[in-house]
mmCIF file of C-alpha atoms in Angstrom:
data_model
loop_
_atom_site.group_PDB
_atom_site.id
_atom_site.type_symbol
_atom_site.label_atom_id
_atom_site.label_comp_id
_atom_site.label_asym_id
_atom_site.label_seq_id
_atom_site.Cartn_x
_atom_site.Cartn_y
_atom_site.Cartn_z
ATOM 1 C CA TYR A 1 -14.940 -13.298 17.397
ATOM 2 C CA LEU A 2 -17.449 -16.157 17.605
ATOM 3 C CA ILE A 3 -18.707 -18.054 20.665
ATOM 4 C CA TYR A 4 -19.865 -21.574 19.790
ATOM 5 C CA ASP A 5 -22.041 -23.618 22.171
ATOM 6 C CA VAL A 6 -21.033 -27.254 21.725
ATOM 7 C CA ILE A 7 -24.169 -28.652 23.399
ATOM 8 C CA GLN A 8 -26.525 -26.559 21.264
ATOM 9 C CA SER A 9 -24.340 -26.963 18.156
ATOM 10 C CA ARG A 10 -24.726 -23.322 17.237
ATOM 11 C CA ILE A 11 -23.031 -19.951 17.462
ATOM 12 C CA VAL A 12 -24.541 -18.099 20.432
ATOM 13 C CA LYS A 13 -22.589 -14.860 20.178
ATOM 14 C CA GLU A 14 -20.445 -12.933 17.722
ATOM 15 C CA GLY A 15 -18.830 -9.547 18.047
ATOM 16 C CA GLY A 16 -16.030 -7.257 16.899
ATOM 17 C CA THR A 17 -12.563 -7.150 18.397
ATOM 18 C CA SER A 18 -9.793 -4.616 18.054
ATOM 19 C CA THR A 19 -7.889 -4.547 14.758
ATOM 20 C CA PHE A 20 -5.977 -7.675 13.639
ATOM 21 C CA PRO A 21 -6.770 -10.345 16.259
ATOM 22 C CA VAL A 22 -4.052 -13.015 16.271
ATOM 23 C CA GLU A 23 -4.632 -15.599 18.995
ATOM 24 C CA ILE A 24 -7.208 -16.725 21.580
ATOM 25 C CA LEU A 25 -5.912 -17.542 25.070
ATOM 26 C CA ILE A 26 -8.214 -19.447 27.410
ATOM 27 C CA SER A 27 -8.193 -19.374 31.205
ATOM 28 C CA GLU A 28 -10.636 -21.798 32.809
ATOM 29 C CA LYS A 29 -9.861 -20.409 36.262
ATOM 30 C CA SER A 30 -11.028 -16.925 35.354
ATOM 31 C CA LYS A 31 -13.816 -18.127 33.025
ATOM 32 C CA SER A 32 -12.557 -15.742 30.371
ATOM 33 C CA ALA A 33 -11.076 -15.819 26.913
ATOM 34 C CA PHE A 34 -8.330 -13.360 26.032
ATOM 35 C CA ILE A 35 -7.679 -12.285 22.442
ATOM 36 C CA SER A 36 -4.277 -10.915 21.549
ATOM 37 C CA HIS A 37 -3.800 -8.495 18.677
ATOM 38 C CA TRP A 38 -0.963 -7.716 16.358
ATOM 39 C CA ASP A 39 1.183 -4.968 17.895
ATOM 40 C CA ALA A 40 -1.417 -3.993 20.543
ATOM 41 C CA ASN A 41 -0.510 -3.053 24.109
ATOM 42 C CA SER A 42 -3.422 -4.845 25.776
ATOM 43 C CA LEU A 43 -5.603 -7.969 25.641
ATOM 44 C CA PHE A 44 -9.240 -8.108 24.575
ATOM 45 C CA ALA A 45 -11.141 -10.097 27.224
ATOM 46 C CA VAL A 46 -14.459 -11.934 26.735
ATOM 47 C CA ASP A 47 -16.319 -13.210 29.824
ATOM 48 C CA ALA A 48 -17.470 -16.760 29.022
ATOM 49 C CA GLU A 49 -20.507 -16.518 31.312
ATOM 50 C CA THR A 50 -21.870 -13.037 30.655
ATOM 51 C CA PHE A 51 -20.283 -12.500 27.195
ATOM 52 C CA THR A 52 -19.250 -8.983 28.255
ATOM 53 C CA THR A 53 -15.998 -7.624 26.824
ATOM 54 C CA ALA A 54 -13.207 -5.394 28.103
ATOM 55 C CA HIS A 55 -9.592 -4.439 27.441
ATOM 56 C CA VAL A 56 -6.887 -5.491 29.905
ATOM 57 C CA PRO A 57 -5.579 -3.013 30.787
ATOM 58 C CA ASP A 58 -8.260 -0.577 29.720
ATOM 59 C CA SER A 59 -5.759 2.141 28.684
ATOM 60 C CA VAL A 60 -6.175 1.076 25.062
ATOM 61 C CA THR A 61 -9.451 3.010 24.986
ATOM 62 C CA ALA A 62 -7.741 6.271 25.914
ATOM 63 C CA GLY A 63 -6.811 7.048 22.309
ATOM 64 C CA GLY A 64 -3.138 7.536 23.095
ATOM 65 C CA ILE A 65 -1.837 4.955 20.616
ATOM 66 C CA PHE A 66 -0.816 6.510 17.301
ATOM 67 C CA PHE A 67 1.224 3.778 15.611
ATOM 68 C CA SER A 68 0.809 0.069 14.886
ATOM 69 C CA LYS A 69 3.527 -1.285 12.589
ATOM 70 C CA PRO A 70 4.038 1.946 10.604
ATOM 71 C CA GLN A 71 4.665 1.259 6.940
ATOM 72 C CA SER A 72 4.347 4.013 4.323
ATOM 73 C CA VAL A 73 5.030 7.751 4.482
ATOM 74 C CA ALA A 74 3.628 10.711 2.527
ATOM 75 C CA VAL A 75 4.604 14.327 3.168
ATOM 76 C CA ASP A 76 2.652 17.484 2.378
ATOM 77 C CA ALA A 77 5.442 20.050 2.254
ATOM 78 C CA ALA A 78 3.045 23.003 2.030
ATOM 79 C CA THR A 79 1.478 22.333 5.448
ATOM 80 C CA ASN A 80 4.383 20.374 6.954
ATOM 81 C CA ARG A 81 2.077 17.468 7.693
ATOM 82 C CA ILE A 82 3.386 13.893 7.583
ATOM 83 C CA PHE A 83 1.028 10.962 6.983
ATOM 84 C CA ILE A 84 1.934 7.439 8.146
ATOM 85 C CA SER A 85 0.070 4.224 7.269
ATOM 86 C CA ASN A 86 -0.119 1.428 9.854
ATOM 87 C CA LEU A 87 -0.046 -2.237 8.841
ATOM 88 C CA GLY A 88 -1.289 -3.326 12.245
ATOM 89 C CA SER A 89 -4.395 -1.176 12.332
ATOM 90 C CA ASP A 90 -7.038 0.656 10.302
ATOM 91 C CA TYR A 91 -5.854 4.263 10.587
ATOM 92 C CA ILE A 92 -3.394 6.785 9.169
ATOM 93 C CA THR A 93 -1.375 8.806 11.650
ATOM 94 C CA VAL A 94 -0.992 12.545 11.035
ATOM 95 C CA ILE A 95 2.174 14.189 12.361
ATOM 96 C CA ASP A 96 2.828 17.892 12.815
ATOM 97 C CA GLY A 97 6.206 18.245 11.130
ATOM 98 C CA ALA A 98 7.155 21.360 13.081
ATOM 99 C CA ALA A 99 6.383 19.921 16.510
ATOM 100 C CA GLN A 100 7.367 16.369 15.494
ATOM 101 C CA LYS A 101 4.297 15.003 17.277
ATOM 102 C CA PRO A 102 1.245 12.999 16.168
ATOM 103 C CA ILE A 103 -1.902 15.147 16.119
ATOM 104 C CA ALA A 104 -4.632 12.999 14.546
ATOM 105 C CA LYS A 105 -5.701 9.559 13.344
ATOM 106 C CA ILE A 106 -7.727 9.062 10.150
ATOM 107 C CA THR A 107 -9.767 5.857 10.038
ATOM 108 C CA VAL A 108 -9.374 4.067 6.698
ATOM 109 C CA GLY A 109 -9.142 0.425 5.508
ATOM 110 C CA ARG A 110 -7.216 -2.386 7.159
ATOM 111 C CA SER A 111 -3.482 -2.930 6.879
ATOM 112 C CA ILE A 112 -2.718 0.080 4.676
ATOM 113 C CA GLN A 113 0.468 -0.680 2.756
ATOM 114 C CA THR A 114 1.023 2.305 0.502
ATOM 115 C CA LEU A 115 0.105 5.982 0.497
ATOM 116 C CA PHE A 116 0.035 8.251 -2.562
ATOM 117 C CA LEU A 117 -0.305 12.020 -2.343
ATOM 118 C CA ASN A 118 -1.436 14.198 -5.237
ATOM 119 C CA ASN A 119 0.152 17.541 -4.384
ATOM 120 C CA SER A 120 -2.000 19.367 -6.935
ATOM 121 C CA THR A 121 -5.404 18.191 -5.674
ATOM 122 C CA LYS A 122 -4.367 17.669 -2.022
ATOM 123 C CA LYS A 123 -5.812 14.177 -2.046
ATOM 124 C CA LEU A 124 -4.150 11.315 -0.202
ATOM 125 C CA TYR A 125 -4.793 7.756 -1.426
ATOM 126 C CA ALA A 126 -4.494 4.767 0.935
ATOM 127 C CA VAL A 127 -4.541 1.193 -0.410
ATOM 128 C CA SER A 128 -5.885 -1.731 1.654
ATOM 129 C CA PRO A 129 -4.993 -5.185 0.219
ATOM 130 C CA PRO A 130 -7.180 -7.196 2.666
ATOM 131 C CA ASP A 131 -10.230 -4.993 1.999
ATOM 132 C CA ASN A 132 -9.559 -4.699 -1.766
ATOM 133 C CA THR A 133 -10.206 -0.958 -1.515
ATOM 134 C CA PHE A 134 -8.546 2.396 -1.578
ATOM 135 C CA THR A 135 -9.566 5.382 0.502
ATOM 136 C CA VAL A 136 -9.365 8.964 -0.727
ATOM 137 C CA ILE A 137 -8.599 11.533 1.995
ATOM 138 C CA ASP A 138 -9.046 15.259 1.393
ATOM 139 C CA ILE A 139 -6.105 16.660 3.364
ATOM 140 C CA SER A 140 -7.029 20.264 2.503
ATOM 141 C CA LYS A 141 -9.802 20.077 5.141
ATOM 142 C CA SER A 142 -9.042 19.814 8.846
ATOM 143 C CA ALA A 143 -11.656 17.079 9.340
ATOM 144 C CA TYR A 144 -9.939 14.911 6.676
ATOM 145 C CA PRO A 145 -13.136 13.666 4.945
ATOM 146 C CA THR A 146 -12.794 10.281 3.242
ATOM 147 C CA LYS A 147 -14.309 8.265 0.415
ATOM 148 C CA THR A 148 -13.726 4.516 -0.115
ATOM 149 C CA ILE A 149 -13.634 2.929 -3.586
ATOM 150 C CA GLN A 150 -13.685 -0.789 -4.379
ATOM 151 C CA LEU A 151 -10.811 -2.297 -6.364
ATOM 152 C CA GLU A 152 -10.052 -5.833 -7.564
ATOM 153 C CA GLN A 153 -8.198 -8.508 -5.582
ATOM 154 C CA GLN A 154 -5.060 -7.678 -3.583
ATOM 155 C CA PRO A 155 -4.329 -4.097 -4.667
ATOM 156 C CA ARG A 156 -0.674 -3.362 -4.051
ATOM 157 C CA GLY A 157 1.471 -0.719 -5.683
ATOM 158 C CA GLY A 158 0.244 2.347 -7.474
ATOM 159 C CA ALA A 159 1.254 5.640 -9.018
ATOM 160 C CA ILE A 160 -0.234 9.062 -9.734
ATOM 161 C CA ASN A 161 0.049 11.076 -12.921
ATOM 162 C CA GLU A 162 -0.547 14.596 -11.595
ATOM 163 C CA LYS A 163 -0.712 16.064 -15.108
ATOM 164 C CA THR A 164 -3.660 13.883 -16.156
ATOM 165 C CA ASN A 165 -5.014 13.342 -12.609
ATOM 166 C CA ARG A 166 -5.070 9.590 -13.139
ATOM 167 C CA ILE A 167 -4.147 7.011 -10.501
ATOM 168 C CA TYR A 168 -3.034 3.493 -11.420
ATOM 169 C CA TYR A 169 -3.320 0.562 -8.994
ATOM 170 C CA SER A 170 -1.899 -2.945 -9.363
ATOM 171 C CA ASN A 171 -4.423 -5.689 -8.547
ATOM 172 C CA SER A 172 -1.903 -8.443 -7.917
ATOM 173 C CA ALA A 173 -4.170 -11.488 -7.541
ATOM 174 C CA VAL A 174 -6.009 -10.935 -10.837
ATOM 175 C CA ALA A 175 -3.154 -9.422 -12.897
ATOM 176 C CA GLN A 176 -4.922 -6.165 -13.678
ATOM 177 C CA ILE A 177 -4.389 -2.422 -13.370
ATOM 178 C CA SER A 178 -7.262 -0.229 -12.189
ATOM 179 C CA VAL A 179 -7.315 3.289 -13.639
ATOM 180 C CA VAL A 180 -8.895 5.901 -11.368
ATOM 181 C CA ASP A 181 -10.122 9.339 -12.422
ATOM 182 C CA GLY A 182 -8.834 11.635 -9.681
ATOM 183 C CA SER A 183 -11.463 14.310 -10.343
ATOM 184 C CA LYS A 184 -14.362 11.887 -9.808
ATOM 185 C CA ASP A 185 -12.547 9.366 -7.574
ATOM 186 C CA GLU A 186 -13.968 6.533 -9.660
ATOM 187 C CA VAL A 187 -12.486 3.550 -11.493
ATOM 188 C CA ILE A 188 -12.822 4.354 -15.207
ATOM 189 C CA ALA A 189 -10.870 1.495 -16.809
ATOM 190 C CA THR A 190 -9.237 -1.879 -16.152
ATOM 191 C CA ILE A 191 -6.085 -2.999 -17.969
ATOM 192 C CA ASP A 192 -5.440 -6.736 -18.319
ATOM 193 C CA LEU A 193 -1.893 -8.042 -17.896
ATOM 194 C CA PRO A 194 -0.474 -11.561 -18.475
ATOM 195 C CA LYS A 195 -2.168 -14.113 -16.203
ATOM 196 C CA LYS A 196 -0.467 -14.865 -12.873
ATOM 197 C CA SER A 197 2.038 -12.064 -13.515
ATOM 198 C CA PHE A 198 1.357 -10.517 -10.053
ATOM 199 C CA PRO A 199 1.840 -6.796 -10.813
ATOM 200 C CA LEU A 200 3.447 -4.810 -8.015
ATOM 201 C CA VAL A 201 5.032 -1.368 -8.030
ATOM 202 C CA SER A 202 4.223 1.101 -10.821
ATOM 203 C CA SER A 203 5.984 4.288 -11.880
ATOM 204 C CA ILE A 204 4.929 7.020 -14.303
ATOM 205 C CA ASP A 205 6.731 8.991 -16.966
ATOM 206 C CA GLU A 206 4.412 12.025 -16.986
ATOM 207 C CA ARG A 207 6.050 13.662 -20.011
ATOM 208 C CA ARG A 208 5.406 10.657 -22.252
ATOM 209 C CA ASP A 209 2.268 9.574 -20.350
ATOM 210 C CA LYS A 210 3.615 6.049 -19.876
ATOM 211 C CA ILE A 211 3.239 3.700 -16.912
ATOM 212 C CA TYR A 212 5.860 1.090 -16.023
ATOM 213 C CA VAL A 213 4.668 -1.876 -13.934
ATOM 214 C CA ALA A 214 6.896 -4.538 -12.373
ATOM 215 C CA LEU A 215 5.290 -7.958 -12.967
ATOM 216 C CA TYR A 216 6.766 -9.972 -10.107
ATOM 217 C CA GLY A 217 5.329 -13.311 -11.212
ATOM 218 C CA GLY A 218 5.844 -12.785 -14.931
ATOM 219 C CA GLY A 219 9.489 -11.777 -15.154
ATOM 220 C CA LEU A 220 8.457 -8.680 -17.090
ATOM 221 C CA VAL A 221 7.969 -4.935 -16.943
ATOM 222 C CA ALA A 222 4.753 -3.816 -18.624
ATOM 223 C CA VAL A 223 4.785 -0.491 -20.472
ATOM 224 C CA ILE A 224 1.298 1.050 -20.606
ATOM 225 C CA ASN A 225 0.135 3.963 -22.760
ATOM 226 C CA GLY A 226 -1.726 6.336 -20.433
ATOM 227 C CA GLU A 227 -3.712 7.897 -23.254
ATOM 228 C CA ASN A 228 -5.443 4.720 -24.462
ATOM 229 C CA ASN A 229 -4.781 2.370 -21.502
ATOM 230 C CA LYS A 230 -3.114 -0.207 -23.760
ATOM 231 C CA VAL A 231 -0.041 -2.331 -23.008
ATOM 232 C CA GLU A 232 2.567 -1.142 -25.509
ATOM 233 C CA LYS A 233 5.373 -3.511 -24.613
ATOM 234 C CA LEU A 234 6.405 -6.283 -22.227
ATOM 235 C CA ILE A 235 10.109 -6.042 -21.358
ATOM 236 C CA PRO A 236 11.748 -9.320 -20.184
ATOM 237 C CA THR A 237 13.655 -8.728 -16.954
ATOM 238 C CA GLY A 238 14.468 -12.090 -15.400
ATOM 239 C CA GLU A 239 12.775 -13.592 -12.357
ATOM 240 C CA ASN A 240 10.899 -11.467 -9.827
ATOM 241 C CA PRO A 241 11.132 -7.793 -10.821
ATOM 242 C CA ILE A 242 9.900 -6.178 -7.617
ATOM 243 C CA TRP A 243 10.342 -2.420 -8.037
ATOM 244 C CA ALA A 244 10.188 -0.026 -11.003
ATOM 245 C CA ARG A 245 10.939 3.680 -10.910
ATOM 246 C CA TYR A 246 11.126 6.304 -13.603
ATOM 247 C CA ILE A 247 13.505 9.135 -12.611
ATOM 248 C CA PRO A 248 12.739 12.331 -14.599
ATOM 249 C CA ALA A 249 16.077 14.020 -13.817
ATOM 250 C CA LEU A 250 17.934 11.105 -15.436
ATOM 251 C CA ASP A 251 15.188 10.244 -17.949
ATOM 252 C CA ARG A 252 15.703 6.585 -17.172
ATOM 253 C CA VAL A 253 13.661 3.731 -15.702
ATOM 254 C CA PHE A 254 15.325 1.611 -13.006
ATOM 255 C CA VAL A 255 14.029 -1.886 -12.191
ATOM 256 C CA SER A 256 15.052 -4.081 -9.254
ATOM 257 C CA VAL A 257 15.083 -7.779 -10.177
ATOM 258 C CA GLU A 258 15.008 -9.610 -6.873
ATOM 259 C CA ARG A 259 15.690 -13.263 -7.736
ATOM 260 C CA GLU A 260 18.527 -12.554 -10.165
ATOM 261 C CA LYS A 261 20.191 -9.911 -7.970
ATOM 262 C CA LYS A 262 20.420 -7.210 -10.582
ATOM 263 C CA VAL A 263 19.150 -3.748 -11.488
ATOM 264 C CA LEU A 264 18.104 -2.841 -15.024
ATOM 265 C CA VAL A 265 18.307 0.604 -16.608
ATOM 266 C CA ILE A 266 15.715 1.209 -19.350
ATOM 267 C CA ASP A 267 15.586 3.939 -22.003
ATOM 268 C CA PRO A 268 11.995 5.324 -22.005
ATOM 269 C CA ASP A 269 12.306 6.458 -25.638
ATOM 270 C CA SER A 270 12.867 2.957 -26.975
ATOM 271 C CA ASP A 271 11.886 0.929 -23.901
ATOM 272 C CA GLU A 272 15.065 -1.083 -24.411
ATOM 273 C CA ILE A 273 17.398 -2.212 -21.617
ATOM 274 C CA LEU A 274 20.529 -0.054 -21.711
ATOM 275 C CA GLN A 275 22.429 -1.506 -18.787
ATOM 276 C CA THR A 276 22.385 -4.403 -16.323
ATOM 277 C CA LEU A 277 23.935 -3.801 -12.889
ATOM 278 C CA GLU A 278 24.787 -6.856 -10.777
ATOM 279 C CA VAL A 279 24.381 -6.459 -7.002
ATOM 280 C CA SER A 280 25.528 -8.670 -4.138
ATOM 281 C CA GLY A 281 22.085 -9.065 -2.564
ATOM 282 C CA ARG A 282 18.429 -9.070 -3.563
ATOM 283 C CA PRO A 283 17.600 -5.485 -4.586
ATOM 284 C CA TYR A 284 14.369 -3.871 -3.472
ATOM 285 C CA ARG A 285 13.396 -0.187 -3.264
ATOM 286 C CA ILE A 286 14.869 2.514 -5.453
ATOM 287 C CA PHE A 287 15.639 6.029 -4.187
ATOM 288 C CA PHE A 288 17.098 9.087 -5.907
ATOM 289 C CA ASP A 289 18.986 12.135 -4.645
ATOM 290 C CA ALA A 290 18.364 14.967 -7.109
ATOM 291 C CA GLU A 291 21.234 17.023 -5.729
ATOM 292 C CA THR A 292 23.987 14.433 -6.149
ATOM 293 C CA LYS A 293 22.324 12.461 -8.991
ATOM 294 C CA TYR A 294 22.952 9.251 -7.053
ATOM 295 C CA VAL A 295 20.515 6.342 -7.183
ATOM 296 C CA TYR A 296 20.260 4.292 -3.979
ATOM 297 C CA ILE A 297 18.896 0.751 -3.803
ATOM 298 C CA ASN A 298 18.499 -1.220 -0.585
ATOM 299 C CA ARG A 299 19.042 -4.978 -0.682
#
């Protein structure tokens, strides 16, 4: 927050608030300014005379808040730990799956949208679009040590190839894919996509080492060769493909095309569209039940 002195025509004070300040409320009677925050349970108060700050009520400092607009979930089955990202804050919540209770908070970037867990390396990856970063968390250690790596503009979806230990992130604003070496936790390559194509969700065919990326603004699915980081093919989909998922048990790629209300089924051998399924609403995420072989798509 900034305090500007109109008479002096200068900023006389600046300081940090809680995460995601939304609105400033002024009370001339109390000589204070109150700052509300997205999904917080208190107000951040600034005294206009002394410039001192406080929370009202002050219970927000007790550390008892574990969720703020929870968004993405990753599960480590070996330890029965569940990791939840929070859009309204800068931390990941850790839940004890046996007790069904939160046990820790891991400070990461702002407004974490997606989490990716590499079960082989026990590394959890958290993507922050407003910070243009991703944070690597070592979940094999009780202290959950972290490392933050810079990406390009507006990183969104991503995917992990556990066989090659490569992570692929969509940088939506600049139409690029960042390739991360999971052993070094460093960006080792950048893949250019058609301009203004706004890449979103990626999915990986580990057997063929191919990455499928939904290009929301381009009406395409990009097929990338994981060995040489080259775009092998651009598959026309119709307007606004928003989700792509390769399902190994079916050996098929499913793509949700939001604007045209359809789902495409792609053969990964030929990268040709085998089937078009019309739906009655705008399709979004794609889920799969390995036991029943049913594919579920919410709309």
